[in-house]
PDB file of C-alpha atoms in Angstrom:
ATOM      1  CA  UNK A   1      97.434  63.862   6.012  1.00  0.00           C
ATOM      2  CA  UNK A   2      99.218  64.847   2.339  1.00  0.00           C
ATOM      3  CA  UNK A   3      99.459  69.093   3.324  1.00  0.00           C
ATOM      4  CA  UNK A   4     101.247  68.587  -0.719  1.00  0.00           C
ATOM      5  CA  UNK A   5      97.956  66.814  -2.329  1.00  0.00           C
ATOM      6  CA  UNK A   6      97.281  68.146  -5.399  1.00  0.00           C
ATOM      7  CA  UNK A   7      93.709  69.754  -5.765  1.00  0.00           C
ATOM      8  CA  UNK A   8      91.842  70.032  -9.037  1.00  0.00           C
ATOM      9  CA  UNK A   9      89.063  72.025  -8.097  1.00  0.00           C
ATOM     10  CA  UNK A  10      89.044  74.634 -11.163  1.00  0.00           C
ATOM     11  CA  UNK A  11      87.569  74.864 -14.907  1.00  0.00           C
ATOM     12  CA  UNK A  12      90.646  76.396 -16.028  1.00  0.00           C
ATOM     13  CA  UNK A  13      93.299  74.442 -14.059  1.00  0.00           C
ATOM     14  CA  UNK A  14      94.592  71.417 -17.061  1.00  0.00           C
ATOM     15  CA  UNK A  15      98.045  69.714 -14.616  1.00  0.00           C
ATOM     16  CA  UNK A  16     100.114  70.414 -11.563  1.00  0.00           C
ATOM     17  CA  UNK A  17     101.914  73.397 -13.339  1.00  0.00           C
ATOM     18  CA  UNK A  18     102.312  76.213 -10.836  1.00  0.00           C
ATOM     19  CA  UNK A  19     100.852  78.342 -13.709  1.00  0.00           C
ATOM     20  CA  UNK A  20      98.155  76.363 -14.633  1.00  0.00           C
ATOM     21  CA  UNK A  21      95.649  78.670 -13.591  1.00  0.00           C
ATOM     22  CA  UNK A  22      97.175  81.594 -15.108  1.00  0.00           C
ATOM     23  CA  UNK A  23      93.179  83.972 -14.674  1.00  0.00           C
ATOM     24  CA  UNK A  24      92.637  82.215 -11.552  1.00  0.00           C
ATOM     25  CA  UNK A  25      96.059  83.449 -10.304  1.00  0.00           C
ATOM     26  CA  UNK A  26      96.338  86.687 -11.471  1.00  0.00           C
ATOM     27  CA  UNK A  27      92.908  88.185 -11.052  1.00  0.00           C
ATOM     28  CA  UNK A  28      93.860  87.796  -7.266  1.00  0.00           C
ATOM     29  CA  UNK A  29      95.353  91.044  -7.707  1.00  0.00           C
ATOM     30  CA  UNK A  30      91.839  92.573  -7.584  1.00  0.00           C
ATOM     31  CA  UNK A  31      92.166  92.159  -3.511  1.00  0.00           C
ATOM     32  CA  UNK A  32      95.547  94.373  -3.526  1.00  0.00           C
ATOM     33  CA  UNK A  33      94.514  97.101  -5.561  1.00  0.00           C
ATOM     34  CA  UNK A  34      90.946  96.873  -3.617  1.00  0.00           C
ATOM     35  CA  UNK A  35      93.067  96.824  -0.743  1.00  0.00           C
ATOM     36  CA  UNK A  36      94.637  99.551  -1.571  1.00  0.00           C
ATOM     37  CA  UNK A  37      92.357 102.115  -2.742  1.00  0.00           C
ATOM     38  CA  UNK A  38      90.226 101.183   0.996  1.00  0.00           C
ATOM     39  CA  UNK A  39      93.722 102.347   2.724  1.00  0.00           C
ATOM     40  CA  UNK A  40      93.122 105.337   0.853  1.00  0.00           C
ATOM     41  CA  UNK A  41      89.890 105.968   2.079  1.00  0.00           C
ATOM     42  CA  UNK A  42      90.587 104.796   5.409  1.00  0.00           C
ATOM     43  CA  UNK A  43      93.353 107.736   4.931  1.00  0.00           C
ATOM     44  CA  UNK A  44      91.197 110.454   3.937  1.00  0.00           C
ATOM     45  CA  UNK A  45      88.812 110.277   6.280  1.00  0.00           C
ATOM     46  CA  UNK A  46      90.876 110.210   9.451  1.00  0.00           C
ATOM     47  CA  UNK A  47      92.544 113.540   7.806  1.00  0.00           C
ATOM     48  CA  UNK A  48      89.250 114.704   7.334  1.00  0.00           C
ATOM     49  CA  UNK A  49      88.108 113.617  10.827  1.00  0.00           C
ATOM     50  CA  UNK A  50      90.970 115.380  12.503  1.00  0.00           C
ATOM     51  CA  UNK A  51      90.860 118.634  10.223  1.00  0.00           C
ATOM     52  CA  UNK A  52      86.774 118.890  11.423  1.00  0.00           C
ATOM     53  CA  UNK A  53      87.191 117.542  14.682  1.00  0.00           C
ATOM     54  CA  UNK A  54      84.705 114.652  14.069  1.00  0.00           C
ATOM     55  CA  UNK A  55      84.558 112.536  17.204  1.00  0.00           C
ATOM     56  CA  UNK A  56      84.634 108.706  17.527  1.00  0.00           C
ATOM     57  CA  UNK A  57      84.673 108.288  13.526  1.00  0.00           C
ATOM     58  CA  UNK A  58      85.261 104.419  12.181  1.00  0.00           C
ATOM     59  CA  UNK A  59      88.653 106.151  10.585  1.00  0.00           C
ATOM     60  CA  UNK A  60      90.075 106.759  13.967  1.00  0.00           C
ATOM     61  CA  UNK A  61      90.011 103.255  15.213  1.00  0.00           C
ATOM     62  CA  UNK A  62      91.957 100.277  13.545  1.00  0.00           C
ATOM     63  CA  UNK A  63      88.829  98.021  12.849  1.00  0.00           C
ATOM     64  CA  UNK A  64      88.424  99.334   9.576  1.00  0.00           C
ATOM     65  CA  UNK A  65      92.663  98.458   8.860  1.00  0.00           C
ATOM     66  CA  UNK A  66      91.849  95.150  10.527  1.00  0.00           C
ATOM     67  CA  UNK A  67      89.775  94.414   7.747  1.00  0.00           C
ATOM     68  CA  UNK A  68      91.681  96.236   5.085  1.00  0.00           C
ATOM     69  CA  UNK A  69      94.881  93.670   6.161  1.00  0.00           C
ATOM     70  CA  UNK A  70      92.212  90.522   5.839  1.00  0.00           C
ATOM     71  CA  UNK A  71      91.498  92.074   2.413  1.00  0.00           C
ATOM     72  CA  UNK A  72      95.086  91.996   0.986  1.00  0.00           C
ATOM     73  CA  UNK A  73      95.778  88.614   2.713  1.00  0.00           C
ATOM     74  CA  UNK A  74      92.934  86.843   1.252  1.00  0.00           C
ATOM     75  CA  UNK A  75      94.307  88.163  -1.890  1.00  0.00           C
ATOM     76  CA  UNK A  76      98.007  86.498  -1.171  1.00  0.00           C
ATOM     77  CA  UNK A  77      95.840  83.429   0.017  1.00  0.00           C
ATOM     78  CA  UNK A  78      93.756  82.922  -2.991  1.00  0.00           C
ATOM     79  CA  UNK A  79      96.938  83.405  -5.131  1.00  0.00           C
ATOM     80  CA  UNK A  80      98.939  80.726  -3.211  1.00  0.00           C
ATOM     81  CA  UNK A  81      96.336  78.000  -3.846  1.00  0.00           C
ATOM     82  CA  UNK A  82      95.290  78.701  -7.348  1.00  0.00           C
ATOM     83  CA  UNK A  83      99.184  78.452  -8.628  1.00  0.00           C
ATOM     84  CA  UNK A  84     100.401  75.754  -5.837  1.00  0.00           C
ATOM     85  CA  UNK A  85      96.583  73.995  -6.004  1.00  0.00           C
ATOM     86  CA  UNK A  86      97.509  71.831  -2.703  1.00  0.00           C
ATOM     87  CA  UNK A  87      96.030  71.385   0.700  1.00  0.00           C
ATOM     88  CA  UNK A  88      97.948  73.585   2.691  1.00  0.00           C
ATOM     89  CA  UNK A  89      97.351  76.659  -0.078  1.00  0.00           C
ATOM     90  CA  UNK A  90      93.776  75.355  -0.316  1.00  0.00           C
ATOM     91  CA  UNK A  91      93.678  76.707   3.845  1.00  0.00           C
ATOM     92  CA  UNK A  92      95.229  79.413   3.301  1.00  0.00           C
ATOM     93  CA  UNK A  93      92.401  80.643   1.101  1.00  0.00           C
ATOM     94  CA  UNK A  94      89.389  79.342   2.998  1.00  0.00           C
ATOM     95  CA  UNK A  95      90.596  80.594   6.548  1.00  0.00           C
ATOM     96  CA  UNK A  96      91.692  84.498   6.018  1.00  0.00           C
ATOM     97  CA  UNK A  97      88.101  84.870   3.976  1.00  0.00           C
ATOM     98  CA  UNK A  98      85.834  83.076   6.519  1.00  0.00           C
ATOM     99  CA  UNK A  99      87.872  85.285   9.576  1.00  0.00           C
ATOM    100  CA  UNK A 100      86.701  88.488   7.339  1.00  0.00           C
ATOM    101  CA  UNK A 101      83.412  87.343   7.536  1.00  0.00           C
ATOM    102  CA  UNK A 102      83.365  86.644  10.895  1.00  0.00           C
ATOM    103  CA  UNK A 103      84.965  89.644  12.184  1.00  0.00           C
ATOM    104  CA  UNK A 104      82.690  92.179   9.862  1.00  0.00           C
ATOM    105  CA  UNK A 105      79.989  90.283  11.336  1.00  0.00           C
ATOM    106  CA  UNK A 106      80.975  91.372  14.575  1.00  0.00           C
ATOM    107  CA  UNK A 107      82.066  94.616  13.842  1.00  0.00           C
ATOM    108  CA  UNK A 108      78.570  95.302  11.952  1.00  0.00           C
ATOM    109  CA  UNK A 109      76.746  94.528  14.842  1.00  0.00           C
ATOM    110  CA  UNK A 110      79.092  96.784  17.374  1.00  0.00           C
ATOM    111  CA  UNK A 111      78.888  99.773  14.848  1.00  0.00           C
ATOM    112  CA  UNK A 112      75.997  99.501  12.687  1.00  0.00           C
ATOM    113  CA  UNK A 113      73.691  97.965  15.588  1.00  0.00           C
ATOM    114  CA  UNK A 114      74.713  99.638  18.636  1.00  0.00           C
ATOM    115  CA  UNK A 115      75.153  95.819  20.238  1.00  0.00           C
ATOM    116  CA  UNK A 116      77.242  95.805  23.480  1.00  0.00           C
ATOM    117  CA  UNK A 117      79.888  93.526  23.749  1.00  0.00           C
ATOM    118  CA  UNK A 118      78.659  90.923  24.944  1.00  0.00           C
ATOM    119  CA  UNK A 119      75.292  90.567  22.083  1.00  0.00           C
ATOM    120  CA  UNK A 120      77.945  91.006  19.023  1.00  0.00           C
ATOM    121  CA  UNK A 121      79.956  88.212  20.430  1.00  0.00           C
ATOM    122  CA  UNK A 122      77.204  85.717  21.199  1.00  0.00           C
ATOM    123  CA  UNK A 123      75.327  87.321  17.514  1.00  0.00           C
ATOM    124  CA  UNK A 124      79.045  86.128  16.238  1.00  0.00           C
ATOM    125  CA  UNK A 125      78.645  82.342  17.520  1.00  0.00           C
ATOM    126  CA  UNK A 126      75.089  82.334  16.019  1.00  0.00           C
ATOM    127  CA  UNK A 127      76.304  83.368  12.215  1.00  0.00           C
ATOM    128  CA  UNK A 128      79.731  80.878  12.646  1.00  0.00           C
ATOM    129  CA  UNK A 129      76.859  78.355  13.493  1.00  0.00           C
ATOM    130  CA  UNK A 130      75.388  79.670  10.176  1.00  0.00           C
ATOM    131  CA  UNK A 131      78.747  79.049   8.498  1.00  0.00           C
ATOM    132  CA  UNK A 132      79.178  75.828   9.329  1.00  0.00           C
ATOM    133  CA  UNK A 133      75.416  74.290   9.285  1.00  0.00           C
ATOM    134  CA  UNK A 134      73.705  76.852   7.215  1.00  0.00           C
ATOM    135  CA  UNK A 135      74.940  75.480   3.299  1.00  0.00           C
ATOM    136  CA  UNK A 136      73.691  72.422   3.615  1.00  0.00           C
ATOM    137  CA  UNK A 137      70.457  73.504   3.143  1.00  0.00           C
ATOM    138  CA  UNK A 138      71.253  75.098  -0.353  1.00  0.00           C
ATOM    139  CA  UNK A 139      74.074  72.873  -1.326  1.00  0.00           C
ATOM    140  CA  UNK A 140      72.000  71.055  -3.303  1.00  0.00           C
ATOM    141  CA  UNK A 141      71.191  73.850  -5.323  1.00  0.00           C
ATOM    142  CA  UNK A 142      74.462  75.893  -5.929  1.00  0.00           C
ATOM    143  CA  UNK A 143      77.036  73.111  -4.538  1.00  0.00           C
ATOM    144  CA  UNK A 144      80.294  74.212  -3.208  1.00  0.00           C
ATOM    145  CA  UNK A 145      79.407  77.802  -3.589  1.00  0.00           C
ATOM    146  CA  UNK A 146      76.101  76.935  -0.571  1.00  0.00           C
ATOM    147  CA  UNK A 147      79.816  78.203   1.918  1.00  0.00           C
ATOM    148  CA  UNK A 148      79.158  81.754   1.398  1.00  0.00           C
ATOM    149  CA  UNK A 149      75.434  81.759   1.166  1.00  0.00           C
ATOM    150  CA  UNK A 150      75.653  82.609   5.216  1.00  0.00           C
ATOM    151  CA  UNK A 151      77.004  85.748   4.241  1.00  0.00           C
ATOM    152  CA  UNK A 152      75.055  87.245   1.313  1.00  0.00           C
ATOM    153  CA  UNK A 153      71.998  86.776   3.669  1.00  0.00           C
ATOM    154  CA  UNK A 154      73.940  88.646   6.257  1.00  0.00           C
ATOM    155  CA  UNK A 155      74.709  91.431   4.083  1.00  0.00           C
ATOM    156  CA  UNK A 156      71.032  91.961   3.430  1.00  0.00           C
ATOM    157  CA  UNK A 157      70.120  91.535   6.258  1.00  0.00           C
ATOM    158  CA  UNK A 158      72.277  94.490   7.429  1.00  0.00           C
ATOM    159  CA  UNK A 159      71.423  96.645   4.560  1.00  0.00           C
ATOM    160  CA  UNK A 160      67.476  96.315   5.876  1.00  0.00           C
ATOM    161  CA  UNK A 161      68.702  96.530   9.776  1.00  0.00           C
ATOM    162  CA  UNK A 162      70.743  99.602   8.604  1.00  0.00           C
ATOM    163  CA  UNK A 163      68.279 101.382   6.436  1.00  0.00           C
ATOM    164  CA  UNK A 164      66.429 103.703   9.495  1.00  0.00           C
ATOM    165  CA  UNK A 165      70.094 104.762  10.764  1.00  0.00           C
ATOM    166  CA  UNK A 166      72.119 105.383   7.741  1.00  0.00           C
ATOM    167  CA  UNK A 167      70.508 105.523   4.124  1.00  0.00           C
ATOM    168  CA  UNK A 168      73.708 105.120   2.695  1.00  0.00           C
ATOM    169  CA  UNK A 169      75.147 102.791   4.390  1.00  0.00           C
ATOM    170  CA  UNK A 170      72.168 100.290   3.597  1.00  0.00           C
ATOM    171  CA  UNK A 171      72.490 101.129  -0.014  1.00  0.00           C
ATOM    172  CA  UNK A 172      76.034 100.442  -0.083  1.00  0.00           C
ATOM    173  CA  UNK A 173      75.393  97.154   1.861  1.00  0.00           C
ATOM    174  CA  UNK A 174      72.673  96.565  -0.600  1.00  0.00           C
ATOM    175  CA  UNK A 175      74.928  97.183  -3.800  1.00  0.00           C
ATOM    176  CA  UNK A 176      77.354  95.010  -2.053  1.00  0.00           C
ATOM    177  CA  UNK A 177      74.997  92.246  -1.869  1.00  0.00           C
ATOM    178  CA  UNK A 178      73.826  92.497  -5.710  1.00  0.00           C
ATOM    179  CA  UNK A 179      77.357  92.041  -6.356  1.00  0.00           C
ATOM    180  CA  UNK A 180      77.656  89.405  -4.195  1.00  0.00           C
ATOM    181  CA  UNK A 181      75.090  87.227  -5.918  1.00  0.00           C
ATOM    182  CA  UNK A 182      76.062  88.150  -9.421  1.00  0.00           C
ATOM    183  CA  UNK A 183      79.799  86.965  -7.834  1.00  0.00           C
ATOM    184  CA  UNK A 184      78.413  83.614  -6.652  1.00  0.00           C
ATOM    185  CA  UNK A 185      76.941  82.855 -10.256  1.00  0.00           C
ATOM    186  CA  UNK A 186      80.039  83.064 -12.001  1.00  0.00           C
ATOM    187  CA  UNK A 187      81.582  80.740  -9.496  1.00  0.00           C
ATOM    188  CA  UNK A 188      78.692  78.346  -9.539  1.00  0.00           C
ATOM    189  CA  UNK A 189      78.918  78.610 -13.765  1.00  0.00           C
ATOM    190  CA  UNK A 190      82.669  77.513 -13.669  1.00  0.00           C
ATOM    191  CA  UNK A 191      82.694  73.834 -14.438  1.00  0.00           C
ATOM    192  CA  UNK A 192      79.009  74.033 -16.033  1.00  0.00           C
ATOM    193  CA  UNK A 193      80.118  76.248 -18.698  1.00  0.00           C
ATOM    194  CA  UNK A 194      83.921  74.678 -19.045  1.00  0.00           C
ATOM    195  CA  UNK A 195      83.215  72.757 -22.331  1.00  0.00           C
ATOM    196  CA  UNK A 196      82.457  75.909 -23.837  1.00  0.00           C
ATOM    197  CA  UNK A 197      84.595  78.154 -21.965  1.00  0.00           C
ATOM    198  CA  UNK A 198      87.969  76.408 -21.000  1.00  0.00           C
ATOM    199  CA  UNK A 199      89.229  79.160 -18.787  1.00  0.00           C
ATOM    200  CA  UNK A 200      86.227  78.902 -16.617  1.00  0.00           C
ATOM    201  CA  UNK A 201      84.786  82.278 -14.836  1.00  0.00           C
ATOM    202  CA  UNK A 202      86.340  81.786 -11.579  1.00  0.00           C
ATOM    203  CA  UNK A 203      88.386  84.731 -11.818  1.00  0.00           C
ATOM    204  CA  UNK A 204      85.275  86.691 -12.348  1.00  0.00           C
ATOM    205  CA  UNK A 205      83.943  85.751  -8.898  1.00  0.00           C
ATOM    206  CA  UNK A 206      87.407  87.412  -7.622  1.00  0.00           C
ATOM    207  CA  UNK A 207      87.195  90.098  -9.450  1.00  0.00           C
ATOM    208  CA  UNK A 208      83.892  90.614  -8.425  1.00  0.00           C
ATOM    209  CA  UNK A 209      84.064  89.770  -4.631  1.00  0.00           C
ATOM    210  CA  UNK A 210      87.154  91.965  -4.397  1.00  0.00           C
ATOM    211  CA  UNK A 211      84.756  94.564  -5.003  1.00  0.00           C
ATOM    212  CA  UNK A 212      82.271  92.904  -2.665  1.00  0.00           C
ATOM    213  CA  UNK A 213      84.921  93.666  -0.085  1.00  0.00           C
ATOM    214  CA  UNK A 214      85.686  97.247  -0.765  1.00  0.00           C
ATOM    215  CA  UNK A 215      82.316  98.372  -0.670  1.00  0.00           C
ATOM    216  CA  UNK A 216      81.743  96.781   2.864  1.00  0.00           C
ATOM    217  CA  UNK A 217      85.032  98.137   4.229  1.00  0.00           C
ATOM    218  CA  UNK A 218      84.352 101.472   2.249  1.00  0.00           C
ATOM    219  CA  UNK A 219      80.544 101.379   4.096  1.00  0.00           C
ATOM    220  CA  UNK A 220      82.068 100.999   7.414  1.00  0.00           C
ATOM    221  CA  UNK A 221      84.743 103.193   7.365  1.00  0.00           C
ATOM    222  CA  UNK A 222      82.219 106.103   6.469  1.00  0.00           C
ATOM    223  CA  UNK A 223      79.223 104.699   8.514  1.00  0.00           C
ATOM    224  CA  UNK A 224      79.766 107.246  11.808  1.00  0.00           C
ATOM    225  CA  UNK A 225      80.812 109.754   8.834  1.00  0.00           C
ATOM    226  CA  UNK A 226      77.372 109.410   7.307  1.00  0.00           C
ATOM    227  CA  UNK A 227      75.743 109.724  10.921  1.00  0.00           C
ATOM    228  CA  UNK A 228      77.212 113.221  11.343  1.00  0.00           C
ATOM    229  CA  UNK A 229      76.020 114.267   8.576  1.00  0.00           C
ATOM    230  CA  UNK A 230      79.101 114.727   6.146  1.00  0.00           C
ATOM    231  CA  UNK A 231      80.125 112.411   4.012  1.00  0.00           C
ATOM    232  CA  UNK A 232      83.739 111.768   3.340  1.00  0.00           C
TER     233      UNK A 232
END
């Protein structure tokens, strides 16, 4: 296997120039500054947990910094393969997102669910099943982009599992999955549309799912938060 085979996956990408994909590239910085402003968060609510002595808040455990890492790393992933374009950047990309959607899965179902060990991991093995089987039956319909139609349905679904325990957390989750879909168009319109527009909208769908991202991690960072009864 050629780990240096050039991909040409992209609307906007023209040759093998590392800069080729100059929107593509950059727009990855979306996932730092998202990143970012969830460490802030993340921040302010453990001060605000410890100044009113809020008990067993998401800001006091590292799940929520677990995810905020996966955040900035799928970032640096998604930059490596749309300036390098090869197969080794190419995994780079795929792996660090599909691990974030696998471990908010699980952490979903722990926090927002009340599941015991045991039902979050075997609730896990059921979505990655989802992951891997699940797009085929839309990829006829929205090609490549079928990979992450697993996890829109999984964000809905939690923002209707969610709705009885935490109002806001189920709207967030909700917001977060209108975004989602709007985020999924513009990467399903980026060859259609590439006559017309030759940079493509594939750095849309970053921009967009870097949002995506923040609001989850910002929803489960505040989820116990919202339980109590104050919001941070």
């Amino acid at each position: 296997m050629d780990w240096n085979q050039h991909l040409n996956q992209y609307c906007e990408r023209t040759s093998t120039a590392f800069w080729s994909e100059p929107l593509n590239a950059i727009s990855n910085a979306a996932f730092i500054i998202a990143a970012l402003f969830a460490l802030q968060i993340w921040l302010k609510a453990r001060s605000n947990a410890k100044n009113t002595q809020i008990t067993q808040t998401n800001a006091q455990d590292n799940a929520a910094l677990v995810l905020i890492a996966l955040l900035a790393i799928i970032g640096i992933g998604s930059f490596l393969f749309h300036t390098f374009a090869t197969l080794w950047s190419m995994l780079a990309d795929v792996i660090p997102i599909a691990i974030f959607m696998l471990v908010y899965f699980y952490l979903a179902t722990r926090r927002y669910m009340g599941a015991n060990l045991l039902i979050s991991l075997g609730a896990t093995l059921l979505f990655f099943g989802a992951m891997a089987f699940g797009p085929r039956l839309v990829e006829g319909i929205i090609g490549p982009t079928a990979g992450y139609f697993p996890a829109l349905v999984a964000i809905l679904l939690f923002a209707g599992l969610t709705r009885s325990k935490s109002q806001q957390t189920s709207n967030a989750l909700l917001l977060a999955g209108i975004v989602f879909a709007v985020s999924m168009g513009f990467r399903i319109l980026d060859e259609p549309i590439c006559s017309i527009l030759p940079v493509g909208t594939h750095s849309l769908w970053h921009i967009l799912n870097a949002t995506v991202l923040f609001i989850l991690i910002r929803a489960f960072i505040r989820f116990k938060t919202y339980l109590d009864g104050a919001e941070s």
